[in-house]
XYZ file of C-alpha atoms in Angstrom:
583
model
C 17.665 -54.826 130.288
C 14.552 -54.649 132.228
C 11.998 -58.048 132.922
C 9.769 -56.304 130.993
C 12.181 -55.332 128.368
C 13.257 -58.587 128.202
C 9.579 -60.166 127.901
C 8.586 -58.076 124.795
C 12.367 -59.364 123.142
C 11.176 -63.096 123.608
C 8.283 -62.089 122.186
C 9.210 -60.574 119.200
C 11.802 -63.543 118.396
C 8.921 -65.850 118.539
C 6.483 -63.688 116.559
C 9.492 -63.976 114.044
C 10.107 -67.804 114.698
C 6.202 -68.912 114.333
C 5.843 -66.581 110.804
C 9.197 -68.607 109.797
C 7.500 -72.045 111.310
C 4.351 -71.836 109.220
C 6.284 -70.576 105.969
C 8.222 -73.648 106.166
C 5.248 -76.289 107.501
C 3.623 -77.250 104.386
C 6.720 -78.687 103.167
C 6.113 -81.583 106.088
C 4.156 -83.968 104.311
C 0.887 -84.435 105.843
C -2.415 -85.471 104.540
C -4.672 -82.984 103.101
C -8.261 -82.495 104.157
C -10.111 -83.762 100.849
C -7.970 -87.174 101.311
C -10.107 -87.613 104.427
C -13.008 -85.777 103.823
C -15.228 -88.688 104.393
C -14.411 -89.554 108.122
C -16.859 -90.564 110.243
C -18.535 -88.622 112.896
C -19.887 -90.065 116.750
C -23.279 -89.827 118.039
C -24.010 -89.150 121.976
C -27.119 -89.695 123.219
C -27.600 -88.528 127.278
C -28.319 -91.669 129.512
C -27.574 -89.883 133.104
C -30.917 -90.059 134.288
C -31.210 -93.571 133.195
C -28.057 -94.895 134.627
C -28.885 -93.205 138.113
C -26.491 -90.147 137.720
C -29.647 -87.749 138.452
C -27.316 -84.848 139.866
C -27.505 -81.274 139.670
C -24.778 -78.567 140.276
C -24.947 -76.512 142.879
C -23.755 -72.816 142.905
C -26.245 -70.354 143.515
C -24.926 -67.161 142.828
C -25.120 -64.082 144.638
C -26.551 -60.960 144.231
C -22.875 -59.541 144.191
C -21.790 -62.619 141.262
C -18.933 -63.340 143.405
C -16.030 -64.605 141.017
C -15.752 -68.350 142.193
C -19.733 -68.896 142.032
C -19.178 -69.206 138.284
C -16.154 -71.061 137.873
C -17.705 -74.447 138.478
C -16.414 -77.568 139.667
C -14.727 -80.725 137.790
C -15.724 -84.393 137.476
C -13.304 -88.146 137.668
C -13.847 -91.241 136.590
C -12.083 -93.902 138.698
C -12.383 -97.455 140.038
C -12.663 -97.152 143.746
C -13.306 -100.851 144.378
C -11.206 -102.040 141.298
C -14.131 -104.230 140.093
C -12.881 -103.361 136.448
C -15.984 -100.814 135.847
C -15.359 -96.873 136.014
C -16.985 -94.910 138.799
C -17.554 -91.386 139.056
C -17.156 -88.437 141.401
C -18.891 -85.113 141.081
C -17.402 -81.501 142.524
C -20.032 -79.623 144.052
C -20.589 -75.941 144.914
C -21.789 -73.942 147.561
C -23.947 -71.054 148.593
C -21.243 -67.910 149.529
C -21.056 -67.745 152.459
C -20.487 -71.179 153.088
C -22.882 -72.882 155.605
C -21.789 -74.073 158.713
C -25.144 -76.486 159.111
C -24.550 -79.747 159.758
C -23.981 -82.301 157.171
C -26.585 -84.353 156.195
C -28.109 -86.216 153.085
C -29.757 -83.382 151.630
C -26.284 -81.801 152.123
C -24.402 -80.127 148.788
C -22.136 -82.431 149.082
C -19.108 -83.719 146.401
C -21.327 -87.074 145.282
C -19.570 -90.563 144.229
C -21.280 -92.974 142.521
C -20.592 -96.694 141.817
C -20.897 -98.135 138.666
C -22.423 -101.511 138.675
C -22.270 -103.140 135.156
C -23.215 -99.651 133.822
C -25.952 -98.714 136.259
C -24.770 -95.619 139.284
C -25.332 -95.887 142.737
C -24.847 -92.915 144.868
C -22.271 -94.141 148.021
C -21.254 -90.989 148.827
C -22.155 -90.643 152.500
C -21.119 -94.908 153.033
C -17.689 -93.486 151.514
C -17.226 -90.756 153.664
C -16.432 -87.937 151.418
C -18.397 -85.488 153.126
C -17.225 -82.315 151.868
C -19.443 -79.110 152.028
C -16.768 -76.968 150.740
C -16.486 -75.203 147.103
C -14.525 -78.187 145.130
C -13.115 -76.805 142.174
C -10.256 -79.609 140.874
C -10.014 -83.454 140.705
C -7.689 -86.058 140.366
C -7.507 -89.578 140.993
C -4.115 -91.669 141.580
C -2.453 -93.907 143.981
C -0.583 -91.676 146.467
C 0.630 -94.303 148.378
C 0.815 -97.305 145.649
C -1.269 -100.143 147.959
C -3.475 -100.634 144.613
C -6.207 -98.571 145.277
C -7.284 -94.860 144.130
C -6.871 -92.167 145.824
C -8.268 -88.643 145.877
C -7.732 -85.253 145.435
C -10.181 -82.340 145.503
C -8.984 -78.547 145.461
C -11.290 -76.147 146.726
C -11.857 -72.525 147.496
C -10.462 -73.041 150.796
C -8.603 -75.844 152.440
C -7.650 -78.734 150.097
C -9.091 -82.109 150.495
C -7.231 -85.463 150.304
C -8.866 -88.873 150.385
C -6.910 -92.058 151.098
C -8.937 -95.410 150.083
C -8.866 -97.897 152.530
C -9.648 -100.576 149.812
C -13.412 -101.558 151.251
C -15.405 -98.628 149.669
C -14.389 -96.123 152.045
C -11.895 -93.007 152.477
C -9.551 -91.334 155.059
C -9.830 -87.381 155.414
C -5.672 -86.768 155.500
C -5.787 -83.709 154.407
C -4.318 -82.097 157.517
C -0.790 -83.226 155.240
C -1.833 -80.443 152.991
C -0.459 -77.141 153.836
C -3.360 -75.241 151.675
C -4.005 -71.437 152.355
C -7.932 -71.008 153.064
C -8.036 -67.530 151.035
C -6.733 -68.831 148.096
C -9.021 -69.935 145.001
C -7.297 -73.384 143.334
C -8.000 -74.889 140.116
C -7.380 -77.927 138.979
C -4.504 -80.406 139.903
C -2.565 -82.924 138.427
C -1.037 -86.315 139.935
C 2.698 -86.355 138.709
C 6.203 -87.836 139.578
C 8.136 -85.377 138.964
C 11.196 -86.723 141.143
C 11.066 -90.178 139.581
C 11.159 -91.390 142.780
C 8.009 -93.855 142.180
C 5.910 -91.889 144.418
C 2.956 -89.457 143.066
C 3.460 -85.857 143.669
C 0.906 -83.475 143.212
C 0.813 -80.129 141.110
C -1.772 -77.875 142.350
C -2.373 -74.357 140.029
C -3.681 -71.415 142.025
C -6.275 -69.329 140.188
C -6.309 -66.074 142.874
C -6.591 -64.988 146.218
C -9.632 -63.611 147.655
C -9.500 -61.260 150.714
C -12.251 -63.123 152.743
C -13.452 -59.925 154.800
C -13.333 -57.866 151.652
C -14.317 -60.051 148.915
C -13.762 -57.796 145.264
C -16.900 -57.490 143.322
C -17.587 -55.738 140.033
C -19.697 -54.616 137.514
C -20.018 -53.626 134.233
C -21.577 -50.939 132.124
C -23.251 -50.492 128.714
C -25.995 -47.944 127.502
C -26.950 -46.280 130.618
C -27.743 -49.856 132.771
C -25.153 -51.009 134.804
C -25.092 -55.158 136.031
C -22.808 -57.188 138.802
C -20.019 -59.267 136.855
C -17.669 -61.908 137.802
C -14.473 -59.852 138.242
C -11.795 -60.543 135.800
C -8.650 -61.879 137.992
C -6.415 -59.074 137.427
C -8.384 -57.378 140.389
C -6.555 -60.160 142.788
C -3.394 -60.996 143.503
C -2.028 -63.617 142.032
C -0.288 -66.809 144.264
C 1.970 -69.251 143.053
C 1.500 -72.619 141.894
C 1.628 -75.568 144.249
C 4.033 -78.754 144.448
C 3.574 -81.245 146.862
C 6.378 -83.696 147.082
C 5.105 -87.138 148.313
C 7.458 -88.178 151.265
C 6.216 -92.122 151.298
C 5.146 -91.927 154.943
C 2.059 -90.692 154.068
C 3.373 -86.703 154.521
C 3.268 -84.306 151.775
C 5.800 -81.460 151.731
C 5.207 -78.026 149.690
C 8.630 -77.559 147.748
C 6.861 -75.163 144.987
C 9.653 -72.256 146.043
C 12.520 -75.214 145.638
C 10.875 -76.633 142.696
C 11.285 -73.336 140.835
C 7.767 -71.899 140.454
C 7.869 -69.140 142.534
C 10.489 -67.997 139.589
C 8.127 -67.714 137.368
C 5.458 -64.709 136.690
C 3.026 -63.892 138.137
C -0.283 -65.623 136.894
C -3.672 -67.149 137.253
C -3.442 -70.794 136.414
C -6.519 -72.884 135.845
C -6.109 -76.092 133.326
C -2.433 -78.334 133.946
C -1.543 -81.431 132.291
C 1.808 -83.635 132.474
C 3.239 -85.310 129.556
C 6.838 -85.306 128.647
C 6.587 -82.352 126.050
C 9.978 -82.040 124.890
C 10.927 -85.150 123.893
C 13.576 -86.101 126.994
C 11.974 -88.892 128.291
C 11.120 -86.804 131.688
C 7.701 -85.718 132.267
C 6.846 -81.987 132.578
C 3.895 -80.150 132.988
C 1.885 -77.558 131.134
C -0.296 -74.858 132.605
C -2.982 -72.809 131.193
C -2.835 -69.264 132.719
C -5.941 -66.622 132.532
C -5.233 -63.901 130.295
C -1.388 -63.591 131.420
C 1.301 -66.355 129.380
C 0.795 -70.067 129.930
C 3.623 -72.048 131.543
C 5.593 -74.772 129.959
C 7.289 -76.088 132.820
C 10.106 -78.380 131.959
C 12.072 -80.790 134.513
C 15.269 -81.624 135.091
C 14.010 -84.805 136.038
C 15.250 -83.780 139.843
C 11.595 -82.280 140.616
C 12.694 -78.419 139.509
C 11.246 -76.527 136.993
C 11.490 -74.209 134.467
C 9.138 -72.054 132.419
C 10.586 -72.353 128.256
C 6.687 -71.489 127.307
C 7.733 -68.121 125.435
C 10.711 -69.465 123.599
C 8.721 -72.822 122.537
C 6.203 -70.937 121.041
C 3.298 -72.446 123.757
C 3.213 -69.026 125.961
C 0.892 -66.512 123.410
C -0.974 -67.027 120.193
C 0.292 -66.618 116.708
C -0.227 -62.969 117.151
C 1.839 -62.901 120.389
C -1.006 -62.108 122.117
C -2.029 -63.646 125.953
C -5.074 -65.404 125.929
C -7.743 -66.939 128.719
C -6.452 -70.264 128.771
C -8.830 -72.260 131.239
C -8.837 -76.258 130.140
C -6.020 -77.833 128.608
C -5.604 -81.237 126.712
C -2.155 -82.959 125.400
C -2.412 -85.544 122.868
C -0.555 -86.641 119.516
C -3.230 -84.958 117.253
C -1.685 -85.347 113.547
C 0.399 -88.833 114.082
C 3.700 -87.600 114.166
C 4.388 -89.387 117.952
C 4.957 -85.587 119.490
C 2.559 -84.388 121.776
C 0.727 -81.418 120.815
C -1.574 -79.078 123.358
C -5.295 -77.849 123.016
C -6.303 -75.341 125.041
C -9.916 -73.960 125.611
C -10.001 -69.672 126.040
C -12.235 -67.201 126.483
C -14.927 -65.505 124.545
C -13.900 -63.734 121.317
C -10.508 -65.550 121.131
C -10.004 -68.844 119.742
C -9.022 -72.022 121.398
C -5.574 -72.898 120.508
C -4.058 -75.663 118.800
C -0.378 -75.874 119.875
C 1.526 -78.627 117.210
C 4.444 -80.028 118.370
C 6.910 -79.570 115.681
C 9.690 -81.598 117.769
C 12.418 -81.233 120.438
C 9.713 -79.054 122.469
C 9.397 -76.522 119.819
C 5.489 -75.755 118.961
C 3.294 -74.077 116.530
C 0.139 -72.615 117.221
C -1.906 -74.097 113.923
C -5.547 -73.391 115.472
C -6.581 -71.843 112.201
C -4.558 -73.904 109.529
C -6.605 -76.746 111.731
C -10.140 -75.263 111.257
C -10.408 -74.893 115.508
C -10.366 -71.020 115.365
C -13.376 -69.569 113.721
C -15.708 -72.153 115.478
C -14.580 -71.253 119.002
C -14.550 -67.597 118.771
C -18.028 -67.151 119.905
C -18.005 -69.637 122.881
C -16.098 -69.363 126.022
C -14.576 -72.773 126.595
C -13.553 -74.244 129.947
C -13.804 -78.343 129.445
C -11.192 -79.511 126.434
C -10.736 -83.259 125.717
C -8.669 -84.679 122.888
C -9.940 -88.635 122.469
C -10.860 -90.713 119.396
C -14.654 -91.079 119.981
C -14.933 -93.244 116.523
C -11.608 -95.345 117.171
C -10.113 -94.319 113.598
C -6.895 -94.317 115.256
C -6.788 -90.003 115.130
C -7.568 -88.171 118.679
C -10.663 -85.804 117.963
C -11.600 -82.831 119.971
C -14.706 -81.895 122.688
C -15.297 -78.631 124.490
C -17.392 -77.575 127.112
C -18.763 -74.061 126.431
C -20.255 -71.696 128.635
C -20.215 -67.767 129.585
C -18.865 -66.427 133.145
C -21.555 -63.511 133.125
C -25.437 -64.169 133.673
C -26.515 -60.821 133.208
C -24.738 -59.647 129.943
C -28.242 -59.783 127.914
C -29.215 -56.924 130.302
C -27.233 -54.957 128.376
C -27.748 -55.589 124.810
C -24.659 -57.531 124.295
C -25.323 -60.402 122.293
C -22.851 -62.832 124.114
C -25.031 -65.884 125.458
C -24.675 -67.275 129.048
C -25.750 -70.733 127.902
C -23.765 -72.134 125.119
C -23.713 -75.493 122.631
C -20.678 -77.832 123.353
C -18.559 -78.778 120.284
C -17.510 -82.181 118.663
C -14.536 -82.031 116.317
C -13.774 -84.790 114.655
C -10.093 -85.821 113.374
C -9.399 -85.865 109.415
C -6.393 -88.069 109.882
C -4.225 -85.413 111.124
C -4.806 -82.842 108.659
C -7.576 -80.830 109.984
C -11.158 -81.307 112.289
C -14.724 -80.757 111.209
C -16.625 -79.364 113.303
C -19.659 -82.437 113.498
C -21.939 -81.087 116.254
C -24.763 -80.980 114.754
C -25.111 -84.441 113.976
C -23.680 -85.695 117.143
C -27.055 -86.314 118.820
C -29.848 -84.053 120.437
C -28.085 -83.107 123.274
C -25.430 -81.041 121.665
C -28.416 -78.601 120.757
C -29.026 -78.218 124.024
C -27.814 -74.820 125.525
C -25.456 -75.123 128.995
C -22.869 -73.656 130.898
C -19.876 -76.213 130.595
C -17.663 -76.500 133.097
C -15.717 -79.485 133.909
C -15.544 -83.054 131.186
C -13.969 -85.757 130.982
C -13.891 -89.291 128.889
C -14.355 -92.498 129.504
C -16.281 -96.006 128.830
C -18.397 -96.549 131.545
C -20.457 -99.693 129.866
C -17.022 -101.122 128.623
C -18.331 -101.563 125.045
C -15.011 -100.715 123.306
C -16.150 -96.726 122.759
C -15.105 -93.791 124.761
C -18.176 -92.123 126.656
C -18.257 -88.242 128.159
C -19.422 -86.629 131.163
C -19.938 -83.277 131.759
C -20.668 -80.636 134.568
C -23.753 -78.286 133.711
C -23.010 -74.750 136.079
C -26.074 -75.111 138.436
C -27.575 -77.094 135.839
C -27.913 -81.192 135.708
C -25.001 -83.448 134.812
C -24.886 -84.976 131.452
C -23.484 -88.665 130.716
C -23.041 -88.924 126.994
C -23.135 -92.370 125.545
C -21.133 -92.944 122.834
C -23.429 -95.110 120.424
C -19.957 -96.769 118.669
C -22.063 -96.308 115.631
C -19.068 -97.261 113.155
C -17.042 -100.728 112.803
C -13.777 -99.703 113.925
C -12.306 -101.728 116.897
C -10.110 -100.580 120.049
C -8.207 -102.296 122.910
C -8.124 -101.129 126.288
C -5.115 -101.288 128.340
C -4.931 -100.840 132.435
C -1.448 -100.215 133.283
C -0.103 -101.289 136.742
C 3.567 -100.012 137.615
C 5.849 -101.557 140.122
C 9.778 -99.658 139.798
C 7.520 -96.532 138.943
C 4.091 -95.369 140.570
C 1.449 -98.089 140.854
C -0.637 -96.099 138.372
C 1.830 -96.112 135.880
C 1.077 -92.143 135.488
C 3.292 -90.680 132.967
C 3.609 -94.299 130.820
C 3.845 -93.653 127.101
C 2.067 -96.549 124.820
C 3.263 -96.902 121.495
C 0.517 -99.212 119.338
C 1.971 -100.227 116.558
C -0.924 -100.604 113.022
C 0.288 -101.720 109.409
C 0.621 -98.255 108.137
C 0.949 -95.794 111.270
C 2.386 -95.848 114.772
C -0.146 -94.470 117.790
C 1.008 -92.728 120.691
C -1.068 -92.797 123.660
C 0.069 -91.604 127.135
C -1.551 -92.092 131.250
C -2.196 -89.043 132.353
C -2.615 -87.554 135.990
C -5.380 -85.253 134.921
C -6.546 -83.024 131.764
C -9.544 -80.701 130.629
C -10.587 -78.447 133.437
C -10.209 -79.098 136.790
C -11.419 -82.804 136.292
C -9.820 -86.580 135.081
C -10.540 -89.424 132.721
C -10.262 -92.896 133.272
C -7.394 -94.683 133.863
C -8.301 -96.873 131.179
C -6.581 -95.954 128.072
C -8.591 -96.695 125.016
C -7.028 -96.963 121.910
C -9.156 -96.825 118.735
C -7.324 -99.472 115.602
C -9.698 -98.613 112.757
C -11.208 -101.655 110.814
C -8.193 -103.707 111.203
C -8.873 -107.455 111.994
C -5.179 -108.724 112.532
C -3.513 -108.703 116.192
C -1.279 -106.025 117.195
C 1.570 -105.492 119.269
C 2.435 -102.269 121.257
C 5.666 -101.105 123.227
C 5.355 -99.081 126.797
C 7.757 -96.863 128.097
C 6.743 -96.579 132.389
C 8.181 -94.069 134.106
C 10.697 -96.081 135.451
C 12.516 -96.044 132.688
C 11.332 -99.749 131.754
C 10.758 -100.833 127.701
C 8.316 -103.514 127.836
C 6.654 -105.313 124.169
C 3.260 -107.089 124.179
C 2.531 -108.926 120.992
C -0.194 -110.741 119.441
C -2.760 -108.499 121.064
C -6.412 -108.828 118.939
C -8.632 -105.863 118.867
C -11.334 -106.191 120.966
C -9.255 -106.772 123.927
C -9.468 -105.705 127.520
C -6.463 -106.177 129.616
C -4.064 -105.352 132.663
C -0.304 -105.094 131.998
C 1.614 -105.320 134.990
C 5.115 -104.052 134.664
C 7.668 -106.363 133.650
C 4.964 -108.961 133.769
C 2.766 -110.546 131.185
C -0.067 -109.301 130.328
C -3.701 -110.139 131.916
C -6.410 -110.455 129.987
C -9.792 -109.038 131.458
C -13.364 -110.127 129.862
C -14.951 -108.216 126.945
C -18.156 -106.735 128.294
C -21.143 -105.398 126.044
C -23.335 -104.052 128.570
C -25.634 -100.904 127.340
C -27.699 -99.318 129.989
């Protein structure tokens, strides 16, 4: 039996498995939709430019529409002088070909900024990150567990890795980064995927471009012809990346070792870790262009292996490979599973992956009202978080075309797109409530990179998001309704000092929440640290359980909502002060 052969056969199985999975699915019980028809929505309002994040993109394009001038660039939030308030840091573009000027202030430069009791300073050039590269990917996470955040920033071109020194500055060691200069990355993920207690980094590799002979296209429609993006299947297509974490400060590429070079051939762009089937080991999925995602499981050794097609998480419903770019794991319907949302192109859906256990899934997009809404958007940005803390994770996406010039042609497919708010109907189904999400979610963009957090620590999760040459947008969440939250800071010691990979188990009077630390989600960018857990309108204390990546069961009790704290690892708990600061 041929590769190919033997493709199509796991294909067909699981075209046969997913029609016997959805027969069987309504017998689960699970709430309907009218039960929970009247949840309540979230409403944003856009406080950038009154907070002091008054930042544009950068990414001209060229006459040509060279293919990484459109991809955009991802945002963090984290705490690089562990004051307790969430910073931010900004991937920037570039003008092709890059500039060799010298860097200055006026530079397009990657920009930090420093929140101060929900007011940004930009520190970028007193912190040293003076990058003029292409950044595509971000992550944040303690590489070399001293307490403070590192950095991570792929790029077209050499990778950049910042070390904090713990005074508001950073170390360029990237020279212990063995990146390949022709090769276009996406975003990265901090894991430990050796369990040694060191963070490791997973790095997916979009294409690579032949720098003397860069591939251009164009594209054709009633006589007029106009320069495209080219689709990736006219590059080859490199690997993924591991980088083990040696404790010395070296990194050492072990992707061949690690098992990825087994796997096909593809052009990866969204990855997030989360122990998917159930094992207690955390693994790591990928969100491949137009070729199968991966599901990349661990032996809990560091080696992979790719069980995508057979769990149902590779293709569609239909079998069919989509243009997976973001990618978002999260227990969506309260089952304690985690399922996977991934943003695609235009004219396909996003997909709603449900866990259905022991690392089987189910793609329910449609059953979950996600597919009709998305099929004319392209999304990039995904983000599952509960935005009106009633305890169910609800669903944002960053929309926005590749092609500029499509109009041209008479093809009604818009460049500038509306971003989407779903909200959560207790685990049944999500409502699309964009339109009464605030002003800005009329506004037209090109989405690129998001991610969550609460920047003004007033108990609501907030959003940021990357406009493609366009200006950044901080989204305040008005926490509009009465429900409460607590927000938990996690601090390993047996495991990584982040306590990346920690599963939190909350537990209410009539449910169980399941809420996990992640290295990095969405596209190419990272929430907070901070996980914040919405409780509803319950009043009485609560206790939660954590699993760290150690290995390590540890209870907290007697927790009341409202609550900020810092759990250390087999210590007790630290409470941190309630802040209601709105800028």
């Amino acid at each position: 039996m041929t590769r190919r052969t033997e493709k199509a056969m796991k294909r067909f199985w699981w075209m046969i498995t997913a029609s016997f999975l959805l027969a069987v699915s309504p017998a689960i019980e699970r709430p309907a939709f009218g039960q929970a028809a009247g949840v309540t929505s979230a409403h944003f309002e856009d406080v950038s430019e009154s907070t002091g994040l008054s930042l544009r993109h950068h990414s001209p394009f060229s006459e040509e529409r060279h293919l990484h001038l459109a991809m955009g660039s991802g945002v963090a939030w984290l705490d690089i002088d562990q004051d307790g308030w969430p910073d931010l840091c900004f991937g920037q573009g570039t003008a092709w070909p890059e500039s060799t000027a010298q860097i200055n202030e006026n530079s397009s430069l990657d920009r930090i900024f420093r929140n101060q009791r929900g007011k940004f300073t930009d520190v970028t050039l007193e912190a040293g990150l003076l990058n003029a590269r292409y950044s595509m990917g971000l992550a944040a996470g303690d590489l070399d567990n001293d307490g403070f955040v590192d950095l991570m920033i792929s790029c077209f071109g050499s990778h950049l890795l910042y070390r904090n020194n713990g005074d508001g500055t950073f170390d360029d060691v990237s020279s212990q980064l063995n990146s390949v200069p022709s090769i276009l990355s996406a975003s990265c993920t901090w894991i430990d995927c050796d369990q040694d207690g060191l963070l490791d980094l997973y790095v997916t590799n979009y294409v690579e471009i032949d720098l003397n002979n860069y591939a251009v296209c164009t594209q054709s429609h009633r006589n007029r012809t106009v320069p495209i993006p080219c689709p990736p299947r006219k590059y080859p297509w490199p690997a993924d990346t591991l980088y083990r974490n040696m404790g010395d400060g070296r990194f050492m590429d072990v992707s061949q070792s690690a098992g990825l070079h087994d796997c096909e051939k593809s052009a990866g762009l969204g990855v997030v870790a989360g122990d998917f089937n159930g094992d207690q080991i955390i693994d790591l999925y990928v969100a491949n262009d137009t070729t199968a995602n991966f599901l990349l499981i661990n032996d809990g050794q560091g080696h992979f292996q790719d069980h995508a097609i057979l769990a149902g998480a590779a293709f569609n419903r239909l079998g069919e490979g989509e243009a997976g770019m973001g990618v978002s794991s999260g227990d969506v319907d309260g089952d304690g599973r985690l399922d996977l949302f991934v943003g695609n192109y235009y004219g396909e859906s996003n997909t709603l992956y449900r866990s259905e256990a022991q690392g089987v899934f189910l793609d329910v997009t449609a059953e979950y009202g996600l597919a009709a809404p998305s099929r004319t958007r392209l999304t990039f940005g995904t983000l599952l978080t509960d935005f009106n803390n009633d305890t169910w994770l609800d669903a944002f996406v960053a929309n926005g075309h590749l092609s500029d010039r499509l109009n041209e042609l008479g093809l009604k497919i818009p460049f500038r797109q509306r971003c989407q708010l779903f909200m959560n109907a207790r685990g049944a189904r999500f409502r699309e409530a964009s339109a009464g999400a605030g002003a800005w979610f009329q506004k037209e963009i090109v989405g690129r990179g998001c991610a969550s957090g609460d920047f003004n620590l007033d108990g609501f999760s907030d959003i940021v998001v990357q406009d493609l040459n366009g200006p950044t947008a901080l989204l305040q969440n008005s926490g509009d309704s009465q429900n409460q939250s607590i927000s938990l800071l996690l601090k390993g010691r047996s495991g990584n000092r982040d306590g990346i990979g920690a599963r939190v188990e909350v537990v209410l009077p009539d449910q169980i929440l399941v809420r996990c630390r992640e290295g990095s989600s969405s596209y190419l960018s990272c929430n907070d640290a901070s996980l914040l857990i919405g409780l509803g309108e319950i009043s009485q204390a609560v206790s939660f359980r954590i699993q760290w990546p150690s290995g390590a069961l540890q209870t907290v009790t007697g927790v009341s909502p409202g609550t900020r704290m810092i759990i250390v690892e087999g210590h007790d708990a630290k409470l941190l002060p309630v802040m209601r600061v709105a800028p």
